[in-house]
Amino acid sequence: MADTAVGATTEPEHGSDPSRRDFIHIAALAAAAGGAATLVWPFIDQMNPSADTRALASTEFDLTKVAEGQQVTIKWRGKPLFVRNRTKAEIAKAVADDSASMKDPATDASRVKPGKANWLIVGGNCTHLGCVPTFGGGEYGGWFCPCHGSVYDTSGRIRKGPAPLNLVVPEYAFLTDTKVKIG
Amino acid sequence: MSGHSTYQPKTGIERWLDARLPIVRLGYDSFVDYPTPRNLNYWWTFGGILSLCLASQLITGIILVMHYTPSASGAFASVEHIMRDVNYGWLIRYMHANGASMFFIAVYIHMLRGLYYGSYKAPREVLWLLGCVIYLLMMATAFMGYVLPWGQMSFHGAVVITNLFGALPLVGESITTWLWGGFAVDNPTLNRFFSLHYLLPFMIAGVVILHIWALHVVGQNNPTGVDPKSKADTVPFTPYATVKDGFAMSVFLILFAFFVFYMPNALGHADNYVEANPLVTPAHIVPEWYFLPFYAILRAVPDKLMGVLAMFGAIACLFALPWLDTSKVRSMRYRPTAKIYFVFFLVTCCVLGVCGAKLPDDPVIPNLTTFQLMGSDMNSFVWLSRVASLYYFAFFLVVLPVLGLVEKTLPVPDSIASPALSADAHKG
Amino acid sequence: MLRKLSAIAAAAGLLVVGANGPALAAGGALKAKEVHWSFEGPFGTFDQAQLQRGFKVYREVCSACHSLKLVSFRNLGDKGGPFYNEKYPNSNDNPWVKAIAKDYEVNDIDGETGDAIKRPATSADRFPSPFANEAAARASNGGALPPDMSLLAKAREEGPDHIYSVVTGYVDAPKGLTVPTGGHYNQYFAGDLTSAWRGDPKHVPPGGFIAMAPPLKAGLVTFDDGVKSTLNQQAEDVSAFLMWAAEPKLEERKQTGFAVLIYLVLLSGLLYASYKTVWKNESH
């Protein structure tokens, strides 16, 4: 409503300086618009993760629970995370493919911690549209996504299908030989 | 909406749209070129302020729902989650809670302005009735909203208000059970109140559109109560009214911000920071300040059913007002006797408000004992509220109908533009 | 006339607003002692040293019976909190917070066996409650429920003044007052003593019976910053801490409010100038 106030004073009236008059209207309108714009920020920011959600962003996990050749799916930041204890054969297969042509090239070594090649920890959501892939499907011995047929190898790298990127390796660290802190 | 449209589409797109959906024309005719009486004072800015209040309540309310849990076990904790963890949650919740009070401050001023200047008289009866409907919806919305945090006052306030319906003969008990969805105020009650608290504001917005429509059909009243006769009596809504409304809104926001940032809990009750406990009632159960006058009328009557009827009757008087006032003169500016009764009415409303906040048997003048009548000392708030209630009803049912027939009014000006001239020209 | 009317309306409005207060002041209790708090007024802030002392009082005394269940350990390191440090904007990394959390044990479920276990708390956890549920709390306290302290300072009409007054308000019961078993006479605690009073019915003593025995006494808590541990000091500090626990965003609120008010005053000034310019040549 108020934004039409400027237009109404365009016809010159007796006496006062038109440029000074316009300045007052423009300043008032700019101040009102600036205030409204500032007020919008709290209304937007309230939808970002709240303080209690942000506080739960890291988790610890005991690796002794996972036998060789097994995988445990844990929930981290509300999403699945695959913790896989890989067999020697799986590691060998992944390393052998390091130089194969891939959509998102990465060596197997870059996806695990040094000296801990058997522990593969990757995000459990397909990088295509977020479905949860199942292990043991597809021709690369890794994961297969049932939604749109993306195929990942034993290192969680995308090898076939619509997904653009490898399964994400989260930020994590070994606290002891058998305990990791994720996040 | 009134008279012919002066909107001239300038560009091709505007012409194209105007031929299909003349929404720009509607906006132009209603808020730009709309003729506004030139003599409106600041009391007329509260319509705009109320729109601002409604918008603020809707926006902050929709945001709060994003974080609120409507369940008896989770509601209190979720409100505290908003206050402590949600980004700017404290700001949004305090805006919503204090916004309700600001809304009522503005609506009471708006209503009293209408009462003083006779804005309910022909041809504005429907406009006034729609306003009364908005006020009723506001009260229902505010009451249900206050229940949602599920604190002690929320819970026991809901108990008291829903029990009012128990006063109705025969059906009373069935109605309260139906309202509760159980044998007491509990989770089902909270859930339905939440649903309705979300629905009613949109109904308010709908009635507000009708209210503005009715306003633009009959045109605004003005302090003289004389209809605009020529172009000299009016100015275009924009920029004249818009800039004045904008200034008034900004000043009103200072008051609003002062409450939100410096005394956010002053208008609430400390007990509502204690989670609801059906087994213990707070020592003093009082409604929010904007209900206090009606609460006082309720308690003034010793009989339960009659008390409830008196309370609803007090609101019904507002609906009947256009037909109760018999005066031919609109504005009390020219009704010196009515003006005195009006000031008394204003004081009465405030006295009722104070009575509603006090314990009925507390003395008005400390340490003074007079004599007992109907089980209470004459120097008690219950007696003060009885006297005040009597005047409240007398104002509507006796003063306004009778005074209009017998009072001597001052000469009314001929037109808005030349009040001084016509004051001499017209006697009687 | 209008000017008169508006003055009346303003006065009436104030009356209505003010009317809520006195009616709610607790039945028969003395008016709380007024303490000067650092967080009062438009520029008020929490005194961090005081909050730390108050937290120590809560931790060593109050927490034996009173829960603080809406407050998380990480809150201690939030801006305005007792252990806030600029170096750790994310309170979850704050070493003081981590150290405090580790000293507490919280209930959890073993992910492997499903058994109920105890584990050291992390900064994300909330303060554990001293009792498992309300019934357990009442059973251990002679039938009385020690209220949760998270919102106590806002849940009492007189706020932190009330808390301060109650913990320092224990005096010997006047002659003629029958103190029930498990009750303690307190001048600032709400209650009605008429039935326990055998003296002059016109002069019933103020206050009520509180189940809590006097919780604080001089020297009970040793303050790390060397402040003398008197009863008043402990009472003031813990009341301030509880005010922070109830309204942790108080500082942010007041600071934002100041900026908002300055902005609104400037905006009103500009709009007034604009309004006067628009209406300059119109009589009204």
Coordinates of C-alpha atoms in Angstrom, one line a residue, chain C residues 65-66 137-138 140-147 166 170 179-186 189-190 208-215:
Chain C
C65 CA 16.1 -33.2 45.1
H66 CA 15.4 -30.8 42.3
A137 CA 10.3 -38.0 44.3
R138 CA 7.3 -37.7 46.6
S140 CA 11.6 -39.6 49.2
N141 CA 10.4 -36.2 50.3
G142 CA 7.6 -37.0 52.8
G143 CA 4.9 -36.7 50.1
A144 CA 6.0 -33.3 48.8
L145 CA 7.2 -32.9 45.2
P146 CA 10.4 -30.8 44.8
P147 CA 9.5 -28.7 41.7
V166 CA 12.3 -18.2 50.3
Y170 CA 13.2 -19.3 57.3
V179 CA 4.1 -26.5 62.7
P180 CA 3.1 -29.8 61.2
T181 CA 5.6 -32.7 61.0
G182 CA 7.8 -32.3 57.9
G183 CA 6.8 -28.7 57.5
H184 CA 9.0 -25.6 58.0
Y185 CA 7.7 -22.1 58.6
N186 CA 8.7 -19.7 55.9
F189 CA 6.2 -19.2 51.0
A190 CA 2.6 -19.0 49.8
G208 CA 3.3 -20.8 54.9
F209 CA 4.7 -24.2 55.6
I210 CA 7.3 -25.5 53.2
A211 CA 8.4 -29.2 53.1
M212 CA 12.0 -28.2 52.2
A213 CA 14.3 -27.8 55.3
P214 CA 16.5 -24.6 55.1
P215 CA 18.7 -25.8 52.2

